[in-house]
Coordinates of C-alpha atoms and ligand atoms in Angstrom, one line a residue:
M1 CA -19.0 32.2 -48.3
G2 CA -19.3 28.7 -49.6
I3 CA -17.3 25.7 -48.3
L4 CA -15.2 25.4 -51.4
E5 CA -14.3 29.1 -51.4
K6 CA -13.3 29.0 -47.8
A7 CA -11.3 25.9 -48.2
L8 CA -9.5 27.4 -51.1
Q9 CA -8.6 30.4 -49.1
M10 CA -7.2 28.2 -46.4
L11 CA -5.1 26.2 -48.8
E12 CA -3.8 29.3 -50.5
K13 CA -2.3 30.5 -47.3
Y14 CA -1.3 27.2 -45.6
P15 CA -0.4 23.6 -46.5
L16 CA -3.1 21.4 -45.0
C17 CA -3.5 17.6 -44.9
D18 CA -6.9 16.0 -45.5
H19 CA -7.5 15.7 -41.8
C20 CA -6.7 19.3 -41.0
L21 CA -8.7 20.7 -43.9
G22 CA -11.7 18.5 -43.2
R23 CA -11.6 19.2 -39.5
Q24 CA -12.5 22.9 -40.2
F25 CA -15.9 21.5 -41.5
A26 CA -16.2 18.7 -38.9
F27 CA -19.9 19.4 -38.0
L28 CA -21.0 19.1 -41.6
G29 CA -21.6 15.8 -43.2
R30 CA -22.6 13.3 -40.5
G31 CA -20.8 10.0 -40.0
M32 CA -17.8 11.1 -42.0
E33 CA -14.2 11.3 -40.7
N34 CA -12.4 14.6 -41.2
D35 CA -9.9 13.1 -43.7
E36 CA -12.9 12.0 -45.9
R37 CA -14.2 15.6 -45.7
G38 CA -10.9 17.0 -46.6
K39 CA -10.3 14.6 -49.4
A40 CA -13.9 15.3 -50.8
I41 CA -13.3 19.1 -50.7
K42 CA -10.0 18.7 -52.5
N43 CA -11.5 16.4 -55.1
I44 CA -14.3 18.8 -55.9
L45 CA -11.8 21.7 -56.1
L46 CA -9.8 19.6 -58.5
M47 CA -12.8 18.9 -60.7
E48 CA -13.8 22.5 -60.7
A49 CA -10.2 23.6 -61.6
Q50 CA -10.1 21.2 -64.5
A51 CA -13.4 22.5 -65.8
L52 CA -12.2 26.1 -65.6
A53 CA -8.9 25.2 -67.2
R54 CA -10.6 23.6 -70.2
K55 CA -12.3 26.9 -70.8
K56 CA -8.8 28.4 -70.8
K57 CA -9.5 30.3 -67.7
D58 CA -6.5 31.3 -65.5
E59 CA -8.5 30.6 -62.4
G60 CA -8.4 26.9 -63.2
T61 CA -4.6 26.9 -63.3
R62 CA -4.5 28.9 -60.1
I63 CA -6.6 26.4 -58.2
L64 CA -4.6 23.5 -59.5
K65 CA -1.4 25.2 -58.3
I66 CA -2.8 25.8 -54.9
L67 CA -3.8 22.1 -54.6
A68 CA -0.5 21.0 -55.9
I69 CA 1.6 23.2 -53.6
N70 CA -0.4 23.2 -50.4
G71 CA -3.0 20.4 -50.8
F72 CA -0.8 17.3 -50.8
C73 CA -2.6 16.6 -54.0
K74 CA -0.7 14.4 -56.5
R75 CA -3.5 14.5 -59.1
A76 CA -3.3 18.3 -59.3
L77 CA 0.4 18.0 -60.0
E78 CA -0.2 15.4 -62.7
T79 CA -2.9 17.5 -64.3
L80 CA -0.6 20.5 -64.4
T81 CA 2.1 18.4 -66.0
T82 CA -0.3 17.1 -68.7
M83 CA -1.4 20.6 -69.4
G84 CA 2.3 21.4 -70.1
R85 CA 2.6 23.7 -67.2
C86 CA 6.2 23.3 -65.9
F87 CA 6.2 23.2 -62.2
S88 CA 9.1 23.1 -59.8
E89 CA 8.5 20.3 -57.3
K90 CA 10.6 22.3 -54.8
K91 CA 7.6 24.5 -54.2
V92 CA 5.5 21.6 -53.1
A93 CA 4.9 21.8 -49.3
K94 CA 5.9 18.7 -47.3
T95 CA 4.5 19.5 -43.9
C96 CA 0.9 20.2 -42.8
F97 CA 0.7 23.6 -41.1
L98 CA -1.6 22.5 -38.3
C99 CA -0.6 18.9 -37.4
G100 CA 3.0 18.7 -38.8
N101 CA 1.9 15.4 -40.5
S102 CA 1.2 13.8 -37.2
F103 CA -2.0 12.2 -38.5
E104 CA 0.3 10.0 -40.7
V105 CA 1.8 8.4 -37.7
V106 CA -1.3 7.8 -35.5
D107 CA -1.4 4.2 -36.6
V108 CA 2.2 3.6 -35.4
L109 CA 1.4 5.4 -32.1
A110 CA -1.7 3.3 -31.6
K111 CA 0.3 0.1 -32.0
R112 CA 2.9 1.3 -29.6
A113 CA 0.2 2.2 -27.1
V114 CA -1.3 -1.3 -27.3
E115 CA 2.3 -2.6 -26.7
K116 CA 2.5 -0.5 -23.6
L117 CA -0.9 -1.7 -22.4
R118 CA 0.4 -5.3 -22.5
E119 CA 2.3 -4.6 -19.3
Y120 CA -1.1 -4.4 -17.5
E121 CA -4.3 -6.3 -17.0
Y122 CA -7.3 -4.2 -17.9
S123 CA -10.8 -4.6 -19.2
N124 CA -11.2 -1.1 -20.7
F125 CA -9.3 2.1 -21.3
L126 CA -9.6 5.8 -22.2
V127 CA -7.3 7.9 -24.3
G128 CA -6.2 11.4 -23.2
I129 CA -4.4 13.6 -25.6
E130 CA -1.5 15.8 -24.6
L131 CA -0.4 18.5 -27.1
P132 CA 2.3 21.1 -27.0
V133 CA 0.6 24.4 -26.3
E134 CA 1.7 26.0 -29.6
V135 CA -0.2 23.3 -31.6
E136 CA -3.6 24.3 -30.1
E137 CA -2.8 28.0 -30.1
R138 CA -1.8 27.8 -33.8
E139 CA -5.2 26.1 -34.6
D140 CA -7.1 28.7 -32.5
E141 CA -5.5 31.5 -34.4
F142 CA -6.1 29.8 -37.7
K143 CA -9.8 29.3 -36.9
A144 CA -10.2 32.9 -35.8
Y145 CA -8.5 34.2 -39.0
F146 CA -10.7 32.1 -41.3
D147 CA -13.8 32.6 -39.2
V148 CA -14.3 28.8 -38.9
E149 CA -17.9 28.0 -37.9
Y150 CA -18.2 24.2 -38.1
G151 CA -14.7 23.2 -36.9
E152 CA -13.6 20.7 -34.3
N153 CA -10.6 20.8 -32.0
I154 CA -7.5 18.9 -33.1
R155 CA -7.3 17.3 -29.7
L156 CA -10.8 15.7 -30.2
E157 CA -9.9 14.3 -33.5
F158 CA -6.6 12.8 -32.3
G159 CA -8.5 11.3 -29.3
R160 CA -11.3 9.8 -31.4
I161 CA -9.0 8.3 -34.0
L162 CA -6.5 6.9 -31.5
G163 CA -9.3 5.6 -29.3
K164 CA -10.9 3.7 -32.2
K165 CA -7.6 2.3 -33.4
I166 CA -6.5 1.1 -30.0
A167 CA -9.9 -0.4 -29.3
T168 CA -9.5 -2.4 -32.6
Y169 CA -5.9 -3.5 -31.9
S170 CA -6.4 -4.3 -28.2
Q171 CA -9.9 -5.8 -28.6
K172 CA -10.9 -3.8 -25.5
P173 CA -13.6 -1.1 -25.3
V174 CA -13.1 2.6 -24.6
E175 CA -14.7 3.5 -21.2
H176 CA -15.4 7.1 -20.3
R177 CA -16.7 6.9 -16.7
K178 CA -14.3 4.5 -14.9
P179 CA -11.6 3.3 -17.1
D180 CA -9.0 0.9 -15.8
I181 CA -6.2 2.7 -17.6
V182 CA -6.0 6.2 -19.0
L183 CA -3.4 6.4 -21.9
L184 CA -1.9 9.8 -22.2
L185 CA -0.7 10.2 -25.7
N186 CA 1.2 13.0 -27.4
P187 CA 0.8 12.5 -31.1
I188 CA 3.3 15.3 -31.9
T189 CA 6.2 14.0 -29.8
G190 CA 5.1 10.3 -29.8
E191 CA 5.2 10.1 -26.0
I192 CA 3.0 7.5 -24.2
R193 CA 2.1 7.4 -20.6
A194 CA -0.2 5.0 -18.8
Q195 CA -2.2 6.2 -15.8
V196 CA -3.5 3.0 -14.2
N197 CA -6.5 3.5 -12.0
P198 CA -6.0 2.2 -8.5
L199 CA -7.5 -1.1 -7.4
H200 CA -9.6 -1.2 -4.2
I201 CA -10.0 -4.4 -2.2
A202 CA -12.2 -4.4 0.8
G203 CA -12.6 -7.0 3.6
F204 CA -12.6 -7.6 7.3
Y205 CA -9.6 -8.2 9.5
K206 CA -9.3 -9.9 12.8
K207 CA -6.3 -9.3 15.1
V208 CA -5.9 -12.4 17.1
V209 CA -2.9 -11.5 19.2
R210 CA -2.1 -8.4 21.2
G211 CA 0.9 -6.1 20.7
I212 CA 0.4 -5.3 17.0
P213 CA -0.5 -1.8 16.0
Q214 CA -3.0 -1.2 13.2
S215 CA -0.7 0.9 11.1
K216 CA 3.0 1.0 10.5
W217 CA 4.4 2.9 13.5
F218 CA 7.6 4.8 12.9
C219 CA 10.3 4.9 15.6
T220 CA 9.9 8.2 17.4
N221 CA 13.6 8.4 17.9
C222 CA 14.7 8.4 14.3
R223 CA 11.4 9.0 12.6
G224 CA 11.8 6.0 10.3
K225 CA 15.4 6.5 9.3
G226 CA 16.6 3.6 11.4
C227 CA 18.6 3.9 14.6
E228 CA 20.1 1.8 17.4
K229 CA 16.9 2.1 19.5
C230 CA 14.7 0.5 16.8
N231 CA 17.3 -2.0 15.7
W232 CA 17.7 -0.1 12.4
T233 CA 14.2 -1.0 11.4
G234 CA 12.9 2.6 11.6
K235 CA 9.8 1.1 13.2
R236 CA 8.6 1.0 16.8
Y237 CA 6.8 -2.4 16.2
P238 CA 8.3 -4.9 13.8
E239 CA 4.9 -5.6 12.2
S240 CA 1.5 -4.0 11.9
V241 CA -2.0 -5.1 10.7
E242 CA -1.4 -2.8 7.7
E243 CA 1.9 -4.3 6.7
L244 CA 0.7 -7.9 7.2
I245 CA -2.3 -7.4 4.9
S246 CA -0.7 -5.0 2.4
E247 CA 2.4 -6.8 1.5
P248 CA 0.9 -10.0 0.0
I249 CA -1.7 -7.9 -1.8
L250 CA 0.9 -5.6 -3.2
K251 CA 2.9 -8.6 -4.4
A252 CA -0.1 -10.2 -6.0
T253 CA -1.2 -7.0 -7.9
G254 CA 2.3 -5.9 -8.8
G255 CA 1.3 -2.4 -7.8
S256 CA 3.7 0.5 -6.9
K257 CA 2.2 1.2 -3.4
A258 CA -0.6 0.1 -1.2
L259 CA -2.7 2.4 1.1
F260 CA -4.5 0.9 4.0
H261 CA -7.8 2.4 5.3
A262 CA -9.9 1.0 8.1
S263 CA -13.1 1.9 9.9
G264 CA -11.7 3.1 13.2
R265 CA -8.8 1.4 15.1
E266 CA -8.2 -0.7 18.1
D267 CA -5.3 -0.1 20.6
V268 CA -2.0 -1.9 20.1
D269 CA -2.8 -4.1 23.2
A270 CA -6.4 -4.9 22.2
R271 CA -7.4 -7.8 20.0
M272 CA -10.0 -7.4 17.2
L273 CA -12.2 -10.5 17.2
G274 CA -15.6 -11.5 15.9
R275 CA -16.3 -10.9 12.2
G276 CA -13.5 -8.4 12.2
R277 CA -13.1 -4.7 11.3
P278 CA -13.9 -3.4 7.8
F279 CA -10.9 -2.2 5.8
V280 CA -10.0 -1.3 2.2
I281 CA -6.6 -1.6 0.5
E282 CA -5.9 0.8 -2.3
V283 CA -3.3 -0.4 -4.7
A284 CA -1.6 2.2 -6.9
Q285 CA -0.6 1.4 -10.5
P286 CA -1.6 -2.3 -10.3
R287 CA -0.2 -4.5 -13.1
R288 CA -2.6 -7.3 -12.4
R289 CA -6.3 -6.7 -11.6
F290 CA -8.0 -10.0 -12.6
L291 CA -7.3 -11.6 -9.2
N292 CA -8.5 -14.6 -7.4
L293 CA -9.4 -13.0 -4.1
K294 CA -9.9 -16.3 -2.3
E295 CA -6.2 -17.1 -3.1
I296 CA -5.1 -13.7 -2.0
E297 CA -7.0 -14.2 1.2
D298 CA -5.2 -17.4 1.9
D299 CA -1.8 -15.8 1.0
V300 CA -2.5 -13.0 3.5
N301 CA -3.5 -15.4 6.2
V302 CA -0.5 -17.7 5.7
N303 CA 1.8 -14.7 5.7
A304 CA 0.3 -13.3 8.9
K305 CA 0.9 -16.7 10.7
G306 CA -2.4 -16.6 12.6
K307 CA -1.7 -13.1 14.1
V308 CA -4.0 -11.4 11.7
E309 CA -6.8 -12.9 9.6
V310 CA -8.7 -11.4 6.7
S311 CA -12.0 -12.5 5.3
E312 CA -14.7 -11.6 2.8
L313 CA -12.3 -9.9 0.4
R314 CA -14.0 -8.2 -2.5
F315 CA -13.5 -5.5 -5.1
V316 CA -15.0 -2.1 -4.3
D317 CA -14.8 1.3 -6.0
K318 CA -13.1 4.5 -4.9
D319 CA -16.2 5.9 -3.3
F320 CA -16.1 3.1 -0.8
V321 CA -12.9 4.5 0.9
R322 CA -14.6 7.8 1.6
K323 CA -17.7 6.2 3.0
L324 CA -15.7 3.8 5.1
K325 CA -13.7 6.6 6.6
K326 CA -16.7 8.8 7.2
A327 CA -18.9 6.1 8.7
E328 CA -18.3 6.0 12.5
P329 CA -19.1 2.5 13.6
A330 CA -22.6 2.6 14.9
Q331 CA -22.0 0.0 17.6
K332 CA -19.1 -1.9 19.1
D333 CA -18.9 -4.9 21.3
Y334 CA -15.9 -5.1 23.7
C335 CA -14.7 -7.7 26.1
V336 CA -12.6 -6.2 28.8
T337 CA -10.9 -7.9 31.8
V338 CA -10.8 -5.6 34.8
E339 CA -8.7 -5.7 37.8
F340 CA -10.0 -4.1 41.0
E341 CA -7.9 -2.6 43.8
R342 CA -10.2 -4.4 46.4
E343 CA -12.4 -7.4 46.1
V344 CA -15.7 -7.2 44.2
S345 CA -18.8 -9.1 45.0
I346 CA -21.5 -10.6 42.7
A347 CA -23.8 -7.9 44.0
D348 CA -21.2 -5.2 43.0
L349 CA -21.2 -6.6 39.5
K350 CA -25.0 -6.7 39.3
L351 CA -25.0 -3.0 40.3
L352 CA -22.5 -2.3 37.6
E353 CA -24.7 -4.0 34.9
K354 CA -27.8 -2.1 36.1
K355 CA -26.1 1.3 36.2
L356 CA -24.2 1.1 33.0
S357 CA -26.8 -0.7 30.7
G358 CA -28.8 1.9 28.8
S359 CA -26.8 4.8 30.2
V360 CA -25.2 7.8 28.6
I361 CA -21.5 8.3 29.4
K362 CA -20.0 11.8 29.4
Q363 CA -16.4 11.4 28.2
R364 CA -13.9 14.1 28.0
T365 CA -11.0 13.4 25.5
P366 CA -8.8 10.9 27.4
L367 CA -5.5 12.2 28.6
R368 CA -3.6 9.6 26.6
V369 CA -5.0 10.8 23.3
L370 CA -5.2 14.5 24.2
H371 CA -2.0 15.2 22.1
R372 CA -3.8 14.3 18.9
R373 CA -7.5 15.0 19.5
A374 CA -9.3 18.2 20.6
D375 CA -10.3 18.4 24.2
L376 CA -14.0 17.9 24.1
T377 CA -16.7 16.2 26.1
R378 CA -18.5 13.6 24.0
E379 CA -21.7 11.7 25.0
K380 CA -21.7 8.0 24.2
Y381 CA -24.5 5.5 24.8
I382 CA -24.0 2.1 26.4
Y383 CA -26.6 -0.4 25.2
K384 CA -25.6 -3.2 27.5
V385 CA -23.1 -4.4 30.0
K386 CA -22.7 -8.0 31.2
A387 CA -20.2 -8.8 34.0
K388 CA -18.7 -12.1 35.0
R389 CA -16.5 -12.5 38.1
L390 CA -13.2 -14.3 37.4
S391 CA -11.6 -14.1 40.8
P392 CA -12.1 -12.0 44.0
N393 CA -10.6 -8.9 42.4
R394 CA -11.1 -9.6 38.7
A395 CA -14.1 -9.5 36.4
E396 CA -14.8 -9.7 32.7
L397 CA -17.1 -7.1 31.2
K398 CA -18.9 -7.4 27.9
V399 CA -19.8 -4.0 26.7
R400 CA -22.0 -3.1 23.8
C401 CA -21.7 0.6 23.2
Q402 CA -21.9 3.4 20.6
G403 CA -18.8 3.7 18.4
G404 CA -16.3 6.2 19.6
L405 CA -16.5 5.4 23.3
Y406 CA -13.1 4.9 24.9
V407 CA -13.5 1.7 26.9
K408 CA -10.3 1.8 28.9
E409 CA -11.4 5.1 30.3
L410 CA -14.9 3.8 31.0
V411 CA -13.1 1.4 33.4
T412 CA -10.7 3.7 35.0
G413 CA -12.7 7.0 35.0
D414 CA -9.6 8.8 33.6
E415 CA -9.2 11.0 36.6
G416 CA -12.8 12.0 36.6
R417 CA -12.8 12.9 32.8
T418 CA -15.2 9.9 32.1
T419 CA -18.3 9.7 34.1
P420 CA -19.9 7.5 35.2
S421 CA -17.2 4.9 35.2
V422 CA -16.6 1.4 36.7
S423 CA -14.3 2.8 39.3
E424 CA -16.7 5.6 40.2
I425 CA -19.8 3.4 40.5
L426 CA -18.2 0.9 42.8
G427 CA -15.9 3.3 44.6
N428 CA -13.2 0.8 43.8
K429 CA -10.2 1.6 41.6
A430 CA -10.4 -0.5 38.5
K431 CA -8.0 -0.9 35.6
P432 CA -8.3 -2.8 32.3
I433 CA -5.8 -5.6 31.8
K434 CA -7.0 -7.1 28.6
L435 CA -9.2 -5.6 25.9
D436 CA -10.7 -7.3 22.9
V437 CA -13.0 -5.8 20.3
L438 CA -15.6 -8.5 19.5
K439 CA -17.6 -6.7 16.9
V440 CA -17.7 -3.6 14.8
I441 CA -21.1 -2.8 13.4
V442 CA -20.7 -0.2 10.7
R443 CA -23.7 1.6 9.2
K444 CA -24.2 0.4 5.7
V445 CA -21.2 1.5 3.6
Ligands
ZN501 ZN1 -2.6 18.1 -40.8
ZN502 ZN1 14.8 4.4 15.3

């Protein structure tokens, strides 16, 4: 069956706009839009009908009537009138069977979408089409009935047309792989939703004072609701590294929420010094993404009043978060001040350096973290230990070790769960009184 014959069958049964008729032949005629195809088919049918009508053939009148009633074709109507065929305008279909005339309003929808985009900063976008189920089902049934071979899906046509229009009106390109914003448009209901892709900002943080947890720590008594014990803050500590960094960033980006990810963590009472610890902030629904990170860095540092400092802020993509969380820091440098039960000599400390440098520590999960980590024995390597005597029963140890070693337990021995330990080697009970992380060396992320 030829194209014209098939198109006529379709139009005889259903009213179809130019887009919806043309779409059934979308893979024929390169570089044309579906409405051009539809219009071309209707024009040829009109010409054919006129030729037949001149030869006084009824078929000509029949085609003209079909075009007039179901083809949204004014010319067919005019031709019938000049031929003296009276024709009731009431019979003329007003609504396309497949799209409900939605293609007539795509331009308005595109302009409204561009209005919506103005709420955000973005460099590119992607259009996603949401359609009521019955619209696609209706077209599927239609295609099956007419055995459509070269047709395209209505969703694709809406997506392409709206994408082009919005690109023109907004002067921003369509991006398929990593768009800043996905516009979800429903051409039938006119609904517009913007899905803004999160923004990821990476950097390093230092924690210069003790007593600040890395993440927000809810009050265990009220679980965040607020109670007398926590002074109605819902928190066990008034501030955290997470909050000190996230809040100014959230404000600068106008996002709805910020998630904080870091490569490992230090204890509340340990400082994080040196270059700092790598982290990423993930901002959901950011309204601003063209940011001056140097200014934000200053904002964070002013806001944190010297307790926490961030540096080397930069934009990263989503994959970075996964890599950061997966990468166990390869090496860490610690500085720990140790207090001994009895006096220690320089010779004791020399022995400690010798025994611990280049050694493997067998460490069973410390008692203090047993409630949240499996009870396993891990082997961790110590690269180097340097000891300095501070007073008769105090020393400072600088430890370079494999990531994941619990340093407090390296000192105490954790009731024999960590071996060897400082206490064990010297036969002198030792406890850490100050702990600083000097350096976190992460495998390339
Ligand atoms: Zn239509
Ligand atoms: Zn509380």
